[in-house]
PDB file of C-alpha atoms in Angstrom:
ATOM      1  CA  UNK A   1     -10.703  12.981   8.572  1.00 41.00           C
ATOM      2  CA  UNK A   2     -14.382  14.295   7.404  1.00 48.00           C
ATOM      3  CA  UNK A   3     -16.536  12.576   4.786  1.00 48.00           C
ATOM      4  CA  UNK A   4     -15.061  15.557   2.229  1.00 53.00           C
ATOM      5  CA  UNK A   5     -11.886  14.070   2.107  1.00 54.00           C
ATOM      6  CA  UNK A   6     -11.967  10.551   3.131  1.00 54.00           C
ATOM      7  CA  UNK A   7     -11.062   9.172  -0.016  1.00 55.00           C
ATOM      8  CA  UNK A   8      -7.930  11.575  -0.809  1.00 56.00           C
ATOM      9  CA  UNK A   9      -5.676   8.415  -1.057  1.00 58.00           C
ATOM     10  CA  UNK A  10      -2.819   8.675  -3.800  1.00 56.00           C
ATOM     11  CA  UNK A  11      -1.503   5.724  -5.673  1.00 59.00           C
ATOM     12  CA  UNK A  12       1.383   6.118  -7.835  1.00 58.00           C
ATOM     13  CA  UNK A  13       2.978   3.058 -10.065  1.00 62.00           C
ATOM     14  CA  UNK A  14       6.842   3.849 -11.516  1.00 64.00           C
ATOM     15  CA  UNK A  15       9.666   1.998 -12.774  1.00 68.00           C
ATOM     16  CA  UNK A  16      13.339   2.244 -11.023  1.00 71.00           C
ATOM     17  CA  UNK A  17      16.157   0.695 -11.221  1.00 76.00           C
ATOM     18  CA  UNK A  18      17.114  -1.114  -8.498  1.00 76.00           C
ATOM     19  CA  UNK A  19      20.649  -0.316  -8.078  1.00 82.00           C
ATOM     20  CA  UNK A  20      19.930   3.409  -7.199  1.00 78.00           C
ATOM     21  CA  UNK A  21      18.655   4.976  -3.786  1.00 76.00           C
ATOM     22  CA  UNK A  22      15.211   3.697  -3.248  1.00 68.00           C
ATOM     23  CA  UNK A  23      12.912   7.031  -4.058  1.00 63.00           C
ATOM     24  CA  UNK A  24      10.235   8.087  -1.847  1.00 61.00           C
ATOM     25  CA  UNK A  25       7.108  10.308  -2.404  1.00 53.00           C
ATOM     26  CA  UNK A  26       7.751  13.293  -0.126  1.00 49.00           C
ATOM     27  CA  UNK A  27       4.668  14.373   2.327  1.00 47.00           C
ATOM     28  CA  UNK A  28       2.073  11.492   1.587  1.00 50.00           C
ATOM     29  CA  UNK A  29      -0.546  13.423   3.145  1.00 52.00           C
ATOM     30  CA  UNK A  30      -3.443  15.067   1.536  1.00 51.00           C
ATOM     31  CA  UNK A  31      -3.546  18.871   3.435  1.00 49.00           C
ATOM     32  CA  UNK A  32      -3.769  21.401   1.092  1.00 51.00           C
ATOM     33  CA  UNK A  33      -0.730  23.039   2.831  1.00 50.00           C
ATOM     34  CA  UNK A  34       2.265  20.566   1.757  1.00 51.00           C
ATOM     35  CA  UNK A  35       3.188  21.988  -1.107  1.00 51.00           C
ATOM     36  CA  UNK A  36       6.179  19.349  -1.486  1.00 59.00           C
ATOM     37  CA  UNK A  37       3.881  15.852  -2.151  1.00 55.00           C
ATOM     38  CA  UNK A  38       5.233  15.994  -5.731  1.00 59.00           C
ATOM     39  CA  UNK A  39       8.320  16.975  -5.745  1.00 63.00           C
ATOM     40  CA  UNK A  40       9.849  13.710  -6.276  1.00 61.00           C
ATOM     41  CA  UNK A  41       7.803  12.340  -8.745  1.00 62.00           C
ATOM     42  CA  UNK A  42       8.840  11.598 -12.046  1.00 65.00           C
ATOM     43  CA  UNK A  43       8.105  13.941 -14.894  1.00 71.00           C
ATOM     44  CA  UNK A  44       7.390  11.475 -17.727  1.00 70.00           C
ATOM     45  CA  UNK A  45       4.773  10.158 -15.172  1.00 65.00           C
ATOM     46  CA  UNK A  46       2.096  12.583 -16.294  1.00 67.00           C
ATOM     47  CA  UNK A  47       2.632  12.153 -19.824  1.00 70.00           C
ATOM     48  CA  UNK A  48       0.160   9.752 -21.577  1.00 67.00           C
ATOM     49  CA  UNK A  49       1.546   6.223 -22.569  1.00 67.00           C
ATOM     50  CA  UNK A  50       2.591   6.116 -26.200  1.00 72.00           C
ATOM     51  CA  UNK A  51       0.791   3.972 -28.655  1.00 72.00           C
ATOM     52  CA  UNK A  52       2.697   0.037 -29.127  1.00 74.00           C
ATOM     53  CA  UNK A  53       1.798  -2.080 -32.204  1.00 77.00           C
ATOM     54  CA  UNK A  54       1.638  -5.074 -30.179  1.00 76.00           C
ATOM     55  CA  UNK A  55      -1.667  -3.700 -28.114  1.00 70.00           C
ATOM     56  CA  UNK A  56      -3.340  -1.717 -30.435  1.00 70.00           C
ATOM     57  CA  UNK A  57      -5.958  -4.181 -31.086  1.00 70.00           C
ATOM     58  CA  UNK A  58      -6.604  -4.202 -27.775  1.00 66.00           C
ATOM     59  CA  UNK A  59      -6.346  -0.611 -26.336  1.00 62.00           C
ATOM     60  CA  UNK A  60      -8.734   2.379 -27.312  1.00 62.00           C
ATOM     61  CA  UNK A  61      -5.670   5.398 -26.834  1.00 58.00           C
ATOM     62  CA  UNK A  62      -7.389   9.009 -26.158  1.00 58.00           C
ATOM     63  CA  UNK A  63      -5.441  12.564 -25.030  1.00 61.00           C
ATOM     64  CA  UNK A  64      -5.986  12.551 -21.731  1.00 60.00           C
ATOM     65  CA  UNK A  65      -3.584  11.967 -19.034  1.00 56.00           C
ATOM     66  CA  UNK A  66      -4.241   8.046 -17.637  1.00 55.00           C
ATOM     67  CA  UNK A  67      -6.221   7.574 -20.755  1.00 55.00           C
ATOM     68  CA  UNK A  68      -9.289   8.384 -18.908  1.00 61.00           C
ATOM     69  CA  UNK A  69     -12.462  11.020 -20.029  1.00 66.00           C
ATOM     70  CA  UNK A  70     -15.493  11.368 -18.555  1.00 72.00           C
ATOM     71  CA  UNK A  71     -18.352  10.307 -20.531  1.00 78.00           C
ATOM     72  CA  UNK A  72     -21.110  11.032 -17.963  1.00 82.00           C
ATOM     73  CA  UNK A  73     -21.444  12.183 -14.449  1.00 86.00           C
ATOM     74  CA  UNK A  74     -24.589  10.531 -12.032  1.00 90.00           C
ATOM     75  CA  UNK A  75     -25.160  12.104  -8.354  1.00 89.00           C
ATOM     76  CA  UNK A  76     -28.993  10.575  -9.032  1.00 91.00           C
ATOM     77  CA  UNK A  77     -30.236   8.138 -11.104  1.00 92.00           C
ATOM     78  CA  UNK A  78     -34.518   7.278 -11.458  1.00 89.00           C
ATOM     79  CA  UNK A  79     -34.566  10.278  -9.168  1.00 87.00           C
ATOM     80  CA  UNK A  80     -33.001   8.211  -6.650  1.00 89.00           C
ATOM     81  CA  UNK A  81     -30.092  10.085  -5.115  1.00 90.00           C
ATOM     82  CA  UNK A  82     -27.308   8.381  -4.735  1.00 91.00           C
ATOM     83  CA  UNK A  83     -25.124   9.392  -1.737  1.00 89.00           C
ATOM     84  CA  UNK A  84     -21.841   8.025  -0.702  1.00 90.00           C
ATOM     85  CA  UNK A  85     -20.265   5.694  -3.727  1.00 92.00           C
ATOM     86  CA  UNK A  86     -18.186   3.505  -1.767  1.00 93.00           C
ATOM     87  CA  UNK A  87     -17.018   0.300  -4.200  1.00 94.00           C
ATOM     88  CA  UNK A  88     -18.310  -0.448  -7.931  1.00 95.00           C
ATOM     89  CA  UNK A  89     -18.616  -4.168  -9.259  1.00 96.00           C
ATOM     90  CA  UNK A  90     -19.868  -5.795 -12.377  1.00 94.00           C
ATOM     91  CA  UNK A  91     -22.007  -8.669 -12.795  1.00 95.00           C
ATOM     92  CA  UNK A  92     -21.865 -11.427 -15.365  1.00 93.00           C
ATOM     93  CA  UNK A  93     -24.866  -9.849 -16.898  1.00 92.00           C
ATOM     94  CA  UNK A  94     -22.715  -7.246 -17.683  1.00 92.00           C
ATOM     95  CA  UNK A  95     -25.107  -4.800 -15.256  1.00 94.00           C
ATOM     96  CA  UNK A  96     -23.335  -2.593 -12.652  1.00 95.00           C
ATOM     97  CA  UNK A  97     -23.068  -2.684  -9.067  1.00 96.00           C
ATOM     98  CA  UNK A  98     -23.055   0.751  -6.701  1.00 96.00           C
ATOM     99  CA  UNK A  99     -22.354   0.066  -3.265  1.00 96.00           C
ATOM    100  CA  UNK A 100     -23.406   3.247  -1.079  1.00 94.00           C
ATOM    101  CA  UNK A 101     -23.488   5.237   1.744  1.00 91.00           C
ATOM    102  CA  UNK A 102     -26.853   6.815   1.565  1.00 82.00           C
ATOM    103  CA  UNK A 103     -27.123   8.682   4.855  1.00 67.00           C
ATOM    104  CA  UNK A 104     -24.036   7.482   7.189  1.00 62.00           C
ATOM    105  CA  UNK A 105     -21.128   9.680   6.273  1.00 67.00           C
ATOM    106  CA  UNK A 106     -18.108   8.512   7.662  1.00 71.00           C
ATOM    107  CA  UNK A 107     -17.175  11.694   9.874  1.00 73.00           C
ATOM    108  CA  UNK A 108     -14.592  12.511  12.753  1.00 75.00           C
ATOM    109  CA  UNK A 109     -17.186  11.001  14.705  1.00 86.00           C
ATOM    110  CA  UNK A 110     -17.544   7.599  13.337  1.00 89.00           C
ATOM    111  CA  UNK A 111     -15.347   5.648  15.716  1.00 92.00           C
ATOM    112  CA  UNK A 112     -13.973   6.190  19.042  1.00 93.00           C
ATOM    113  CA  UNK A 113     -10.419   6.386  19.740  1.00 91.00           C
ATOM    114  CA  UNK A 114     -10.296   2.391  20.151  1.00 94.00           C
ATOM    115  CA  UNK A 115     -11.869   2.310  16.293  1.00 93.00           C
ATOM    116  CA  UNK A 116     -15.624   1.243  17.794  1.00 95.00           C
ATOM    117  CA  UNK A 117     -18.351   2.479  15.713  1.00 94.00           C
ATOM    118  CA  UNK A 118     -19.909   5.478  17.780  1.00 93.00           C
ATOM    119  CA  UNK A 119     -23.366   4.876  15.810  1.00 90.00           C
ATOM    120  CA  UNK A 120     -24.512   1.417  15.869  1.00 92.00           C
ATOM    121  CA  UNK A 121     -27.785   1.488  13.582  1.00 92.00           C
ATOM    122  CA  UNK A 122     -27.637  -0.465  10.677  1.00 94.00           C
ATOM    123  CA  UNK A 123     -28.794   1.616   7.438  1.00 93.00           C
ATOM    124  CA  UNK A 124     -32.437   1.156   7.083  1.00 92.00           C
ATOM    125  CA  UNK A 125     -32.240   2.026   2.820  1.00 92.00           C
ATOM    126  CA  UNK A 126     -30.893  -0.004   0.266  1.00 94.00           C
ATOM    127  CA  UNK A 127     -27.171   0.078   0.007  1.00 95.00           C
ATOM    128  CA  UNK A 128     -26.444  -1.947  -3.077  1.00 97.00           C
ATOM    129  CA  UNK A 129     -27.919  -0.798  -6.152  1.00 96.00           C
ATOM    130  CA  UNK A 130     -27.613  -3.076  -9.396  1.00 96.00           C
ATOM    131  CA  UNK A 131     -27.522  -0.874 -12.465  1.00 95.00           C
ATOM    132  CA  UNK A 132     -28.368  -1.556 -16.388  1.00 94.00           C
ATOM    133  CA  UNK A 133     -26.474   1.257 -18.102  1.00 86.00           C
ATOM    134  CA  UNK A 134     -28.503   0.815 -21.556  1.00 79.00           C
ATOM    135  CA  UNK A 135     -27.082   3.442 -24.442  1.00 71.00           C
ATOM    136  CA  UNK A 136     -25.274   5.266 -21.595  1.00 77.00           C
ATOM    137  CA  UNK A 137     -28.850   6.047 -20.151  1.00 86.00           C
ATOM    138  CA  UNK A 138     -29.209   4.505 -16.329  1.00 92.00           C
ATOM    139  CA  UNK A 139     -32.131   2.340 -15.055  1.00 94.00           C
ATOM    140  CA  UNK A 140     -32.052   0.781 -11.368  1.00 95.00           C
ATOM    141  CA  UNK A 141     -33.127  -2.594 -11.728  1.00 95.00           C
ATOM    142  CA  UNK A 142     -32.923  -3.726  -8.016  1.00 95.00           C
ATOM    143  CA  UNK A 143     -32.203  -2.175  -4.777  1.00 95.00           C
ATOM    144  CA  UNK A 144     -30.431  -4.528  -1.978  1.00 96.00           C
ATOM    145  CA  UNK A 145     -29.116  -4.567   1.331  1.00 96.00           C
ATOM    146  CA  UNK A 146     -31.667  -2.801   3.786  1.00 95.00           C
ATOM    147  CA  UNK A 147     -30.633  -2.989   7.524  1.00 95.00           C
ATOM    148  CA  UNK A 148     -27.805  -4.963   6.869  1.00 96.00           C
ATOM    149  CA  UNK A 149     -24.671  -2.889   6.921  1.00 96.00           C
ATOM    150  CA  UNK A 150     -23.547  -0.198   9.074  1.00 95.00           C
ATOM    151  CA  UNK A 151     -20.539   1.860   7.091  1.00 94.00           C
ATOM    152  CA  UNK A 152     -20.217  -0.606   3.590  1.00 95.00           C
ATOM    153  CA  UNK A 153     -16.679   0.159   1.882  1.00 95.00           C
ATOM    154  CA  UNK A 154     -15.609  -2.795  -1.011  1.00 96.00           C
ATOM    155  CA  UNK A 155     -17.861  -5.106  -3.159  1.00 98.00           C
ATOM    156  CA  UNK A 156     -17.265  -7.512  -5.309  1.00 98.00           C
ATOM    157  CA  UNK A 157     -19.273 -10.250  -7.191  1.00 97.00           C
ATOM    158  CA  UNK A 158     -18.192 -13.703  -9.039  1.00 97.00           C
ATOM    159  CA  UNK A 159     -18.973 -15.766 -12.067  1.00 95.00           C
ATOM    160  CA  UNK A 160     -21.408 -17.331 -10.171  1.00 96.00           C
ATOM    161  CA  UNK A 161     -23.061 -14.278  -8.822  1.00 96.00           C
ATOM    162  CA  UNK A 162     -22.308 -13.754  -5.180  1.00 97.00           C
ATOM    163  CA  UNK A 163     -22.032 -10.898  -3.440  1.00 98.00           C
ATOM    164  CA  UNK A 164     -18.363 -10.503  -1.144  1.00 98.00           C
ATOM    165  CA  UNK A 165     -18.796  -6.713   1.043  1.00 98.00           C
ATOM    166  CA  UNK A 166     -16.460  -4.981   3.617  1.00 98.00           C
ATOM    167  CA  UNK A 167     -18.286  -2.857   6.442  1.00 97.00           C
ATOM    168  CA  UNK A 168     -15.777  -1.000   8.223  1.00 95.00           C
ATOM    169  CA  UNK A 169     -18.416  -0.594  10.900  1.00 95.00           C
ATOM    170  CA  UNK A 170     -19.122  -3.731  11.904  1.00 97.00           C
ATOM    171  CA  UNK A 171     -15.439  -4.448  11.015  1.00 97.00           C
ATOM    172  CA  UNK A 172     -17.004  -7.730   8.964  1.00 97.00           C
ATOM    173  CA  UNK A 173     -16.920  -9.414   5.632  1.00 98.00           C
ATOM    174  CA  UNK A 174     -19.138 -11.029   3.967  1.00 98.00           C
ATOM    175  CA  UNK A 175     -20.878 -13.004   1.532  1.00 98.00           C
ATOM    176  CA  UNK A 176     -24.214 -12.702  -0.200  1.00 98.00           C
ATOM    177  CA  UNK A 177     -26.766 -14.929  -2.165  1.00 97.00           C
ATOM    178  CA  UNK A 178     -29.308 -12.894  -4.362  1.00 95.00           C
ATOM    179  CA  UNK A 179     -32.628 -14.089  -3.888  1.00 92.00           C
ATOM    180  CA  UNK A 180     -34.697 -11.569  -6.976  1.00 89.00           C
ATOM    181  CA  UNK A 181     -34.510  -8.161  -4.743  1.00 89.00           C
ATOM    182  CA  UNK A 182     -33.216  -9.701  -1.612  1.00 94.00           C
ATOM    183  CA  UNK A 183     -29.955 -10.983  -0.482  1.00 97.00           C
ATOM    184  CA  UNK A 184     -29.201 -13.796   2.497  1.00 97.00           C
ATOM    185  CA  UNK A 185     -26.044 -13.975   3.686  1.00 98.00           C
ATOM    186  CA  UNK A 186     -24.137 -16.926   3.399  1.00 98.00           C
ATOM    187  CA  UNK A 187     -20.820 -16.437   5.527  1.00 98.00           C
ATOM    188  CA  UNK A 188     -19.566 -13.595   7.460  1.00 98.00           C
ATOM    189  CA  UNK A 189     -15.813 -13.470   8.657  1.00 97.00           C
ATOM    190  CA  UNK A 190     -14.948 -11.076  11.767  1.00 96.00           C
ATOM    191  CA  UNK A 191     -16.428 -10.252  15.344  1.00 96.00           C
ATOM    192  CA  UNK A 192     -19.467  -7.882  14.556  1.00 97.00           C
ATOM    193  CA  UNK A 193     -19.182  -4.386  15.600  1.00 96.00           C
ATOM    194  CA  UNK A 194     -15.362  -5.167  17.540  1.00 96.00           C
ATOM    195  CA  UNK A 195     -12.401  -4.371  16.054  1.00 96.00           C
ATOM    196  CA  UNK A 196      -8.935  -6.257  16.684  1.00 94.00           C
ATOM    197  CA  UNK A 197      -5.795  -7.941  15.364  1.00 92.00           C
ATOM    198  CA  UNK A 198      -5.751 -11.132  16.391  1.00 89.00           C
ATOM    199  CA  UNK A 199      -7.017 -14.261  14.158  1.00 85.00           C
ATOM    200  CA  UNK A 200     -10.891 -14.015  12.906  1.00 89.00           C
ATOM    201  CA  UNK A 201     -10.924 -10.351  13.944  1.00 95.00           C
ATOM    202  CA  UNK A 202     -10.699  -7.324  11.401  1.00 96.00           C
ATOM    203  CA  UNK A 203     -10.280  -3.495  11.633  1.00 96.00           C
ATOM    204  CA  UNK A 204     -11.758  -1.580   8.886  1.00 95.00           C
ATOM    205  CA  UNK A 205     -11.788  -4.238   6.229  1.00 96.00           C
ATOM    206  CA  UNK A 206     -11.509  -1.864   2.931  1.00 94.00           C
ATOM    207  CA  UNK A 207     -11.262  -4.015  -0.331  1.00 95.00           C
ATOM    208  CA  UNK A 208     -12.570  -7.463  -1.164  1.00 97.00           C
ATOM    209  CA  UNK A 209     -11.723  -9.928  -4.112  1.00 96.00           C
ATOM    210  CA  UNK A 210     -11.988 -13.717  -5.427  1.00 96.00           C
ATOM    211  CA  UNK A 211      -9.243 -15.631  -6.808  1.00 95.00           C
ATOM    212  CA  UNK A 212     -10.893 -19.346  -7.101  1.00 94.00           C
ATOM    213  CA  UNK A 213     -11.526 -20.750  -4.243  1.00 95.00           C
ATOM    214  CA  UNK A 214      -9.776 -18.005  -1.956  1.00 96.00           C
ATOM    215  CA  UNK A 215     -11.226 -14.513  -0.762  1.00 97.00           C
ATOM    216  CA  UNK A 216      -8.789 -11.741  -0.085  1.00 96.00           C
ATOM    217  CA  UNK A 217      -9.503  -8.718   2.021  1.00 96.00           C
ATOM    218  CA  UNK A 218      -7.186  -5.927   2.387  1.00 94.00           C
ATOM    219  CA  UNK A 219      -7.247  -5.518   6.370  1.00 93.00           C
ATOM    220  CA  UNK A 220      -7.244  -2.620   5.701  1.00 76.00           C
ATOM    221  CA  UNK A 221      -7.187   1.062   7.902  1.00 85.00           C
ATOM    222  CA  UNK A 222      -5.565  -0.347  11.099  1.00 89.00           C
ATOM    223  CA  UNK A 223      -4.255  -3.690  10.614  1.00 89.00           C
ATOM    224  CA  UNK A 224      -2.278  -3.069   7.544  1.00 84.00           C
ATOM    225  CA  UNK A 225      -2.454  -6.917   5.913  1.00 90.00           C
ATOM    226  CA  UNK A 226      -3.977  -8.865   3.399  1.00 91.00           C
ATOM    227  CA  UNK A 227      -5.984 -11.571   4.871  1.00 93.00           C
ATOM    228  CA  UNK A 228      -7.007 -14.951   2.802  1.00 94.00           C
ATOM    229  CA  UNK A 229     -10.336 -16.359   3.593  1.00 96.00           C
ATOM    230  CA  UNK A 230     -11.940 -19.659   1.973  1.00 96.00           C
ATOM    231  CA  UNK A 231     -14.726 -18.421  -0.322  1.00 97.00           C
ATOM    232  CA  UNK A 232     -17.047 -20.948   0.674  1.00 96.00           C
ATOM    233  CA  UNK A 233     -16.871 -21.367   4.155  1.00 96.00           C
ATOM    234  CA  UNK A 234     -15.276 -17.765   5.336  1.00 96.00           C
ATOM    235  CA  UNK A 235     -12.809 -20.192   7.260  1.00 94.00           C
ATOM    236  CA  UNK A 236      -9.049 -17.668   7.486  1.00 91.00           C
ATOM    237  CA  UNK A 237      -6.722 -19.273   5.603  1.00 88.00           C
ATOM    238  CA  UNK A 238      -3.779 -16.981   5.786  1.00 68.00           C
ATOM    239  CA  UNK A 239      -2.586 -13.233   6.888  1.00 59.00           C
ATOM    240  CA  UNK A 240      -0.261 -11.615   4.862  1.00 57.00           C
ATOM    241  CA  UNK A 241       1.613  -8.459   6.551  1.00 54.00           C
ATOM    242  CA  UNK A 242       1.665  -5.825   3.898  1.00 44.00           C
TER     243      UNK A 242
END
C-alpha cells in the first residue's frame, strides 16, 4: 500500500483452449511471502517468441525475455529530478511525454477509508514534462501542469495534440490545450476531489485513451469499469462493467 510498491500490478496474456477448466493465477497478490503466485503459469510463457517470416520486416527480435533491453536508465534529466513516473505518451512530433509525481507520493495515507484525498494541495511544480530524446541524449523542452493536479496517474495525447490526464486525487479527467509552456483545460469529467459510482462521478480514474471521437477511462481502483466519454465535450457516453 506504500509508494514502494504501488505499482506491483501483474499482467499476464496466454492462450487456452476453451473446452478445459478455466485456469487461474494462484495468489494475485504482490507480498513477498506467497511463494505460490506462479505456480500455475505456463512454462513456455517465459520463453521468448520465435522468429515468423511473415513479421520479420516488421519486428526487431533480441534474447531477452518479452523482447525488451534496457538501453538507458533516467532518475534526472537537465539536472531536473524526476520523481514519481506515473504515465508516458508520445506526441506527433515524435517528442516524449513524462507525467510525474514530483513530491506527492501516494502513501497509506493518501485517502481516507471513504477514498477522499487526505491532502488537498494541488502540486505547485510542473507535472508534465515534454521530452526530445535526440541520439538517446535527453533535453526538457517544456515543463507543464503547475497547480493543477493533485495525485496525476494516465496521460495521453492525440493527432491533434491534446492533452487527456487521470488524477486519482481529485478523482477527475481531463483534457488539455497547449498554449507554448502552458496548458488550459478544455473539459473535465468527474466531481473534483469526491469520489463515487454513480453517473459523472469517478474513483481513482487510472488509464486514459482516444479512439475518434470517444475517450475511454479505465474507472479504475474502486469502480472497476471502463467508462466512454465524448472527446470533445467530456459528455459520458457509456459505462462498461469490466
Amino acid at each position: 500500500m506504500g509508494s514502494g510498491d504501488e505499482m506491483c500490478n501483474y499482467y499476464i496474456m496466454f492462450w487456452w483452449d476453451a473446452s478445459l477448466p478455466k485456469p487461474e493465477v494462484a495468489g494475485q497478490v504482490c507480498w513477498d511471502s506467497n511463494t505460490d503466485a506462479m505456480s500455475k503459469y505456463p512454462v513456455d510463457g517465459w520463453e521468448p517468441m520465435p522468429p515468423n517470416a511473415k513479421f520479420d520486416d516488421l519486428v526487431h527480435y533480441n534474447t531477452e525475455p518479452f523482447g525488451v533491453s534496457q538501453e538507458a536508465f533516467y532518475s534526472e534529466i537537465d539536472g531536473f529530478k524526476l520523481g514519481q513516473v506515473v504515465g508516458l505518451a508520445f506526441c506527433p512530433n515524435g517528442h516524449l511525454l513524462v507525467f510525474r509525481r514530483p513530491a506527492s507520493a501516494m502513501g497509506t495515507n493518501a485517502f481516507d477509508s471513504n477514498n477522499v484525498l487526505t491532502n488537498k494541495t494541488t502540486i505547485s511544480e510542473a507535472v508534465i514534462l515534454e521530452i526530445n530524446f535526440n541520439a538517446h541524449t535527453p533535453k526538457i523542452t517544456k515543463r507543464l501542469g503547475e497547480n493543477k493536479f493533485y495525485l496525476p496517474h494516465g496521460i495521453y495525447m492525440d493527432s491533434e495534440g491534446y492533452i487527456y490526464t487521470t488524477d486519482i486525487g481529485s478523482h477527475t479527467v481531463s483534457k488539455w490545450s497547449v498554449y507554448g509552456n502552458s496548458i488550459s483545460q478544455v473539459w473535465e469529467a468527474g466531481v473534483e476531489l469526491q469520489p463515487g459510482p454513480g453517473k459523472d462521478e469517478f474513483c481513482k480514474p487510472t488509464a486514459v485513451t482516444r479512439v475518434k471521437d470517444s475517450v475511454f477511462v479505465t474507472d479504475g481502483y474502486c469502480n472497476n469499469r471502463v467508462v466512454e466519454l465524448d472527446a470533445n465535450t467530456g459528455q459520458w457516453k457509456f459505462r462498461r462493467p469490466w
